[in-house]
Amino acid sequence: MSLVLNGARIAAAVNILLLGVLITIWVQTYREIRAPLTLGSIVFAAFLLAENAVALYFYFTAPAMPAVAVQVMMVLQMLETIGIGVLTYFTWK
């Protein structure tokens, strides 16, 4: 159970880092081209960043959770990490 919870914590922390990189890139791009899509991407990433920050806080401070809940949250965090990682990779290019 602890290993699974640590996996969710690590995934949430990686998501926060990747979203910080994305926001930085998109802010620089928005300053240059002022595209509404870029602004929307920044807002979306900010909400996703907030969600991951709350999740990470919850993972460290919440009382004991049912094992199945921890497992499901870890899977969701990992899927989110993969998606954000792919988006970061292609944005960086």
Coordinates of N, CA and C in Angstrom, one line a residue, residues 8-48:
A8 N 1.8 7.3 -6.5 CA 0.9 8.4 -6.7 C 1.5 9.8 -6.4
R9 N 2.2 9.8 -5.3 CA 2.9 11.0 -4.8 C 3.9 11.5 -5.9
I10 N 4.7 10.5 -6.3 CA 5.8 10.8 -7.3 C 5.2 11.3 -8.6
A11 N 4.1 10.6 -9.0 CA 3.4 11.0 -10.3 C 2.9 12.4 -10.2
A12 N 2.2 12.8 -9.0 CA 1.7 14.1 -8.8 C 2.8 15.1 -8.9
A13 N 3.9 14.8 -8.2 CA 5.1 15.8 -8.2 C 5.6 16.0 -9.6
V14 N 5.8 14.9 -10.4 CA 6.2 15.0 -11.7 C 5.3 15.8 -12.6
N15 N 4.0 15.6 -12.4 CA 3.0 16.4 -13.1 C 3.1 17.9 -12.8
I16 N 3.4 18.2 -11.6 CA 3.5 19.6 -11.2 C 4.7 20.2 -11.9
L17 N 5.8 19.5 -11.9 CA 7.0 20.0 -12.6 C 6.8 20.2 -14.1
L18 N 6.2 19.2 -14.8 CA 5.9 19.2 -16.2 C 5.0 20.4 -16.5
L19 N 4.0 20.6 -15.7 CA 3.0 21.6 -16.0 C 3.7 23.0 -15.8
G20 N 4.6 23.1 -14.8 CA 5.4 24.3 -14.7 C 6.2 24.6 -15.9
V21 N 6.8 23.6 -16.5 CA 7.5 23.8 -17.8 C 6.6 24.2 -18.9
L22 N 5.5 23.5 -19.0 CA 4.5 23.9 -20.1 C 4.0 25.3 -19.9
I23 N 3.7 25.7 -18.7 CA 3.2 27.1 -18.5 C 4.3 28.1 -18.9
T24 N 5.5 27.8 -18.5 CA 6.6 28.7 -18.8 C 6.7 28.9 -20.3
I25 N 6.7 27.8 -21.1 CA 6.8 27.8 -22.5 C 5.6 28.6 -23.1
W26 N 4.4 28.3 -22.7 CA 3.2 28.9 -23.2 C 3.2 30.4 -22.9
V27 N 3.6 30.8 -21.7 CA 3.6 32.2 -21.4 C 4.6 33.0 -22.4
Q28 N 5.8 32.4 -22.6 CA 6.7 33.0 -23.5 C 6.1 33.1 -25.0
T29 N 5.4 32.0 -25.4 CA 4.8 32.0 -26.7 C 3.7 33.0 -26.7
Y30 N 2.9 33.1 -25.7 CA 1.8 34.1 -25.7 C 2.3 35.5 -25.7
R31 N 3.4 35.8 -25.1 CA 3.9 37.2 -25.2 C 4.3 37.5 -26.6
E32 N 4.7 36.5 -27.4 CA 5.1 36.8 -28.8 C 4.0 36.9 -29.7
I33 N 3.0 36.0 -29.6 CA 2.0 35.9 -30.7 C 0.6 36.3 -30.2
R34 N 0.3 36.3 -28.9 CA -1.0 36.7 -28.4 C -2.2 35.9 -28.9
A35 N -1.9 34.6 -29.1 CA -3.0 33.7 -29.6 C -3.9 33.3 -28.5
P36 N -5.2 33.3 -28.7 CA -6.2 32.9 -27.7 C -6.0 31.4 -27.3
L37 N -5.6 30.6 -28.3 CA -5.4 29.2 -27.9 C -4.3 29.0 -26.9
T38 N -3.3 29.8 -27.1 CA -2.1 29.7 -26.1 C -2.6 30.2 -24.7
L39 N -3.4 31.2 -24.7 CA -3.9 31.7 -23.4 C -4.8 30.6 -22.8
G40 N -5.6 30.0 -23.6 CA -6.5 28.9 -23.1 C -5.7 27.8 -22.5
S41 N -4.6 27.5 -23.2 CA -3.7 26.4 -22.8 C -3.0 26.7 -21.4
I42 N -2.7 28.0 -21.2 CA -2.1 28.4 -19.9 C -3.1 28.3 -18.8
V43 N -4.4 28.7 -19.1 CA -5.4 28.6 -18.0 C -5.7 27.1 -17.7
F44 N -5.8 26.3 -18.7 CA -6.0 24.9 -18.5 C -4.9 24.3 -17.7
A45 N -3.7 24.6 -18.1 CA -2.5 24.0 -17.3 C -2.5 24.5 -15.9
A46 N -2.9 25.7 -15.7 CA -3.0 26.3 -14.3 C -4.0 25.5 -13.4
F47 N -5.1 25.2 -14.0 CA -6.1 24.4 -13.3 C -5.6 23.0 -13.0
L48 N -5.0 22.4 -14.0 CA -4.4 21.1 -13.8 C -3.3 21.1 -12.8

